[in-house]
Amino acid sequence: MTRCPAGQAEVEMAELYVKPGNKERGWNDPPQFSYGLQTQAGGPRRSLLTKRVAAPQDGSPRVPASETSPGPPPMGPPPPSSKAPRSPPVGSGPASGVQPTSFPVESEAVMEDVLRPLEQALEDCRGHTRKQVCDDISRRLALLQEQWAGGKLSIPVKKRMALLVQELSSHRWDAADDIHRSLMVDHVTEVSQWMVGVKRLIAEKRSLFSEEAANEEKSAATAEKNQTIPGFQQAP
């Protein structure tokens, strides 16, 4: 299943975050890598040091040739004296023409741009999905809206949810489900209360889309069959 280059680049950048530290872990515990880094193929393997250097036969230690044979006299100017004036330390004088490095500010996704497509997908599923399932998804989306508006979601979670909605609206179900899985792995404490509803919404919308596509193909085949003019059968 193909993915547009811009969306793919955004997904790859979002998936390469490092997981935030667990509050219950110790202060000196190392950080954990994100779901995207864990699912990627491993990098180049290190070459193992399996070769041994043969020991000398006579038992005497080897001496490099540079130590036994005198070399040519050193050429060039003499080494600088330790009394030479040192350069002033960095920051002691005004730096002319040097500007501080500016880091790009991480843009934050808008809540309405994420919730509106999810609510529209839920409305599309009503009438084709059981009412109990739709009501549970609606409650989960309400929790998502409440936590988002209350500032309880981090920027990485908001960005991944924006990417998930883009994949869902483009009918790229596998990509949307993979982003949902990465959120559950990397940010389970933030998304556990409402992500179940998003996962079920992806599944129901996918099933509805497949059913509608099958019905369209069936209707097209029936219409083509009705428009066919029956001909006379030729004698064998």
Tab-separated table of C-alpha atoms in Angstrom:
chain	number	residue	atom	x	y	z
A	1	MET	CA	0.000	0.000	0.000
A	2	THR	CA	1.641	3.228	-1.162
A	3	ARG	CA	1.953	6.376	0.888
A	4	CYS	CA	2.542	9.951	-0.257
A	5	PRO	CA	6.175	11.161	0.235
A	6	ALA	CA	5.248	14.085	2.489
A	7	GLY	CA	3.024	11.989	4.754
A	8	GLN	CA	5.607	9.227	4.852
A	9	ALA	CA	8.356	11.635	5.877
A	10	GLU	CA	6.184	13.076	8.645
A	11	VAL	CA	5.315	9.612	9.917
A	12	GLU	CA	8.960	8.557	9.930
A	13	MET	CA	10.004	11.702	11.813
A	14	ALA	CA	7.236	11.298	14.347
A	15	GLU	CA	8.013	7.623	14.907
A	16	LEU	CA	11.705	8.228	15.630
A	17	TYR	CA	11.104	9.929	18.967
A	18	VAL	CA	12.569	8.541	22.138
A	19	LYS	CA	9.996	7.381	24.611
A	20	PRO	CA	9.501	9.689	27.575
A	21	GLY	CA	10.849	8.336	30.822
A	22	ASN	CA	8.533	6.396	33.073
A	23	LYS	CA	7.809	8.329	36.254
A	24	GLU	CA	8.104	5.137	38.300
A	25	ARG	CA	11.627	4.395	37.055
A	26	GLY	CA	14.793	5.506	38.806
A	27	TRP	CA	16.462	8.809	38.061
A	28	ASN	CA	19.481	7.141	36.459
A	29	ASP	CA	17.618	4.604	34.297
A	30	PRO	CA	18.424	4.947	30.569
A	31	PRO	CA	15.687	6.163	28.181
A	32	GLN	CA	13.662	3.671	26.182
A	33	PHE	CA	13.479	3.873	22.396
A	34	SER	CA	10.162	4.394	20.660
A	35	TYR	CA	8.038	1.804	18.875
A	36	GLY	CA	9.247	3.038	15.477
A	37	LEU	CA	12.895	2.410	16.351
A	38	GLN	CA	12.123	-1.028	17.781
A	39	THR	CA	10.304	-2.187	14.637
A	40	GLN	CA	12.984	-1.042	12.201
A	41	ALA	CA	15.625	-3.397	10.899
A	42	GLY	CA	18.830	-3.515	12.862
A	43	GLY	CA	21.814	-1.475	11.758
A	44	PRO	CA	25.181	-2.790	10.585
A	45	ARG	CA	26.646	-5.440	12.825
A	46	ARG	CA	29.926	-4.902	14.587
A	47	SER	CA	32.814	-7.041	13.450
A	48	LEU	CA	33.851	-9.368	16.244
A	49	LEU	CA	37.485	-9.381	17.302
A	50	THR	CA	38.172	-13.079	16.762
A	51	LYS	CA	41.702	-12.848	15.348
A	52	ARG	CA	44.706	-13.352	17.616
A	53	VAL	CA	48.189	-11.927	17.180
A	54	ALA	CA	50.809	-14.650	17.129
A	55	ALA	CA	53.339	-14.464	19.947
A	56	PRO	CA	57.090	-14.322	19.054
A	57	GLN	CA	58.800	-17.728	18.908
A	58	ASP	CA	61.843	-16.780	20.977
A	59	GLY	CA	59.786	-15.445	23.853
A	60	SER	CA	61.228	-11.932	23.672
A	61	PRO	CA	58.785	-9.040	23.286
A	62	ARG	CA	58.597	-7.448	19.890
A	63	VAL	CA	59.984	-3.969	19.510
A	64	PRO	CA	58.696	-1.698	16.740
A	65	ALA	CA	61.175	-0.981	13.990
A	66	SER	CA	60.858	2.727	14.642
A	67	GLU	CA	62.406	2.226	18.099
A	68	THR	CA	65.355	0.044	16.991
A	69	SER	CA	66.519	1.840	13.853
A	70	PRO	CA	67.348	5.532	14.094
A	71	GLY	CA	65.325	7.642	11.720
A	72	PRO	CA	66.257	10.814	9.892
A	73	PRO	CA	66.640	13.996	11.920
A	74	PRO	CA	63.403	15.915	12.431
A	75	MET	CA	62.684	18.542	9.825
A	76	GLY	CA	60.747	21.783	10.076
A	77	PRO	CA	60.535	24.436	12.766
A	78	PRO	CA	60.935	23.526	16.449
A	79	PRO	CA	57.800	22.757	18.481
A	80	PRO	CA	56.082	25.787	20.007
A	81	SER	CA	57.192	26.806	23.445
A	82	SER	CA	54.922	26.391	26.437
A	83	LYS	CA	55.427	30.086	27.177
A	84	ALA	CA	53.698	31.138	23.962
A	85	PRO	CA	50.622	33.318	24.551
A	86	ARG	CA	47.421	31.330	24.548
A	87	SER	CA	44.279	32.300	22.668
A	88	PRO	CA	41.588	33.938	24.806
A	89	PRO	CA	38.854	31.598	26.070
A	90	VAL	CA	35.627	31.361	24.163
A	91	GLY	CA	33.084	33.907	25.281
A	92	SER	CA	35.571	36.375	26.784
A	93	GLY	CA	35.347	38.775	23.840
A	94	PRO	CA	32.469	39.961	21.642
A	95	ALA	CA	31.812	37.633	18.718
A	96	SER	CA	31.271	39.704	15.610
A	97	GLY	CA	28.856	38.397	12.998
A	98	VAL	CA	28.006	35.227	14.942
A	99	GLN	CA	24.317	34.598	15.532
A	100	PRO	CA	22.909	32.070	18.021
A	101	THR	CA	21.602	28.855	16.556
A	102	SER	CA	17.835	28.846	16.354
A	103	PHE	CA	16.048	25.512	16.731
A	104	PRO	CA	12.745	24.938	14.912
A	105	VAL	CA	9.705	25.127	17.141
A	106	GLU	CA	7.607	21.991	17.075
A	107	SER	CA	4.190	22.800	15.681
A	108	GLU	CA	1.210	21.607	17.663
A	109	ALA	CA	-1.769	19.932	16.030
A	110	VAL	CA	-5.185	21.565	16.319
A	111	MET	CA	-7.811	19.680	18.296
A	112	GLU	CA	-10.656	20.387	15.852
A	113	ASP	CA	-8.618	19.056	12.920
A	114	VAL	CA	-8.276	15.733	14.735
A	115	LEU	CA	-11.713	15.354	16.334
A	116	ARG	CA	-13.803	16.437	13.335
A	117	PRO	CA	-12.691	13.562	11.027
A	118	LEU	CA	-13.059	11.051	13.852
A	119	GLU	CA	-16.599	12.201	14.599
A	120	GLN	CA	-17.441	12.140	10.888
A	121	ALA	CA	-16.137	8.576	10.632
A	122	LEU	CA	-18.321	7.633	13.601
A	123	GLU	CA	-21.402	9.140	11.927
A	124	ASP	CA	-20.636	7.146	8.782
A	125	CYS	CA	-20.601	3.942	10.828
A	126	ARG	CA	-23.953	4.597	12.510
A	127	GLY	CA	-26.628	2.455	10.932
A	128	HIS	CA	-24.072	-0.172	9.970
A	129	THR	CA	-22.564	-0.792	13.417
A	130	ARG	CA	-24.291	-1.794	16.629
A	131	LYS	CA	-25.530	1.107	18.741
A	132	GLN	CA	-23.644	-0.119	21.805
A	133	VAL	CA	-20.364	-0.040	19.893
A	134	CYS	CA	-21.034	3.435	18.509
A	135	ASP	CA	-21.948	4.772	21.950
A	136	ASP	CA	-18.730	3.393	23.446
A	137	ILE	CA	-16.657	4.984	20.663
A	138	SER	CA	-18.463	8.275	21.268
A	139	ARG	CA	-17.602	8.177	24.983
A	140	ARG	CA	-13.950	7.483	24.171
A	141	LEU	CA	-13.808	10.414	21.761
A	142	ALA	CA	-15.320	12.636	24.461
A	143	LEU	CA	-12.474	11.591	26.799
A	144	LEU	CA	-9.974	12.428	24.074
A	145	GLN	CA	-11.497	15.888	23.671
A	146	GLU	CA	-11.544	16.462	27.434
A	147	GLN	CA	-7.901	15.505	27.925
A	148	TRP	CA	-6.795	17.489	24.884
A	149	ALA	CA	-8.631	20.628	25.997
A	150	GLY	CA	-7.301	20.170	29.554
A	151	GLY	CA	-3.674	20.140	28.396
A	152	LYS	CA	-3.086	16.551	29.484
A	153	LEU	CA	-1.701	15.367	26.122
A	154	SER	CA	1.881	15.917	25.041
A	155	ILE	CA	2.895	17.335	21.677
A	156	PRO	CA	4.129	13.956	20.303
A	157	VAL	CA	0.740	12.406	21.056
A	158	LYS	CA	-1.093	15.253	19.324
A	159	LYS	CA	1.156	15.057	16.277
A	160	ARG	CA	0.717	11.301	15.923
A	161	MET	CA	-3.036	11.629	16.278
A	162	ALA	CA	-3.020	14.199	13.460
A	163	LEU	CA	-1.083	11.732	11.297
A	164	LEU	CA	-3.470	8.928	12.257
A	165	VAL	CA	-6.459	11.009	11.161
A	166	GLN	CA	-4.784	11.765	7.829
A	167	GLU	CA	-4.212	8.072	7.169
A	168	LEU	CA	-7.771	7.242	8.234
A	169	SER	CA	-9.257	9.877	5.916
A	170	SER	CA	-7.121	8.542	3.043
A	171	HIS	CA	-8.364	4.973	3.672
A	172	ARG	CA	-4.864	3.759	4.542
A	173	TRP	CA	-6.046	1.458	7.281
A	174	ASP	CA	-2.774	-0.374	7.958
A	175	ALA	CA	-0.856	2.874	8.389
A	176	ALA	CA	-3.502	4.281	10.756
A	177	ASP	CA	-3.476	1.077	12.795
A	178	ASP	CA	0.321	1.148	13.000
A	179	ILE	CA	0.271	4.712	14.362
A	180	HIS	CA	-2.338	3.628	16.914
A	181	ARG	CA	-0.049	0.773	17.961
A	182	SER	CA	2.944	3.086	18.344
A	183	LEU	CA	0.919	5.381	20.602
A	184	MET	CA	-0.111	2.472	22.789
A	185	VAL	CA	3.523	1.370	23.119
A	186	ASP	CA	5.190	4.759	23.633
A	187	HIS	CA	2.492	6.786	25.453
A	188	VAL	CA	0.212	4.253	27.086
A	189	THR	CA	-0.356	6.356	30.213
A	190	GLU	CA	-1.728	9.226	28.117
A	191	VAL	CA	-3.845	7.369	25.570
A	192	SER	CA	-5.042	4.220	27.341
A	193	GLN	CA	-8.456	5.643	28.303
A	194	TRP	CA	-9.584	6.619	24.783
A	195	MET	CA	-7.320	4.839	22.288
A	196	VAL	CA	-9.469	1.691	22.475
A	197	GLY	CA	-12.304	3.654	20.888
A	198	VAL	CA	-10.022	4.980	18.129
A	199	LYS	CA	-8.839	1.448	17.378
A	200	ARG	CA	-12.423	0.179	17.152
A	201	LEU	CA	-13.375	3.144	14.952
A	202	ILE	CA	-10.563	2.286	12.514
A	203	ALA	CA	-11.769	-1.318	12.342
A	204	GLU	CA	-15.442	-0.380	11.852
A	205	LYS	CA	-14.648	2.247	9.211
A	206	ARG	CA	-12.461	-0.246	7.373
A	207	SER	CA	-15.192	-2.877	7.424
A	208	LEU	CA	-17.766	-0.343	6.200
A	209	PHE	CA	-15.519	0.788	3.365
A	210	SER	CA	-14.937	-2.813	2.236
A	211	GLU	CA	-18.687	-3.508	2.371
A	212	GLU	CA	-19.510	-0.404	0.354
A	213	ALA	CA	-16.853	-1.246	-2.229
A	214	ALA	CA	-18.251	-4.763	-2.595
A	215	ASN	CA	-21.795	-3.416	-3.013
A	216	GLU	CA	-20.656	-0.959	-5.672
A	217	GLU	CA	-18.951	-3.721	-7.623
A	218	LYS	CA	-22.062	-5.879	-7.365
A	219	SER	CA	-24.316	-3.046	-8.507
A	220	ALA	CA	-22.023	-2.266	-11.439
A	221	ALA	CA	-22.004	-5.908	-12.504
A	222	THR	CA	-25.817	-6.090	-12.270
A	223	ALA	CA	-26.259	-2.904	-14.303
A	224	GLU	CA	-23.888	-4.150	-16.979
A	225	LYS	CA	-25.764	-7.435	-17.161
A	226	ASN	CA	-29.142	-5.684	-17.559
A	227	GLN	CA	-27.826	-3.500	-20.371
A	228	THR	CA	-26.595	-6.486	-22.374
A	229	ILE	CA	-28.851	-7.259	-25.368
A	230	PRO	CA	-29.490	-10.984	-25.701
A	231	GLY	CA	-28.545	-12.360	-29.157
A	232	PHE	CA	-29.614	-15.350	-31.078
A	233	GLN	CA	-27.808	-18.556	-30.375
A	234	GLN	CA	-26.079	-19.995	-33.394
A	235	ALA	CA	-26.719	-23.590	-34.360
A	236	PRO	CA	-23.859	-25.930	-33.548
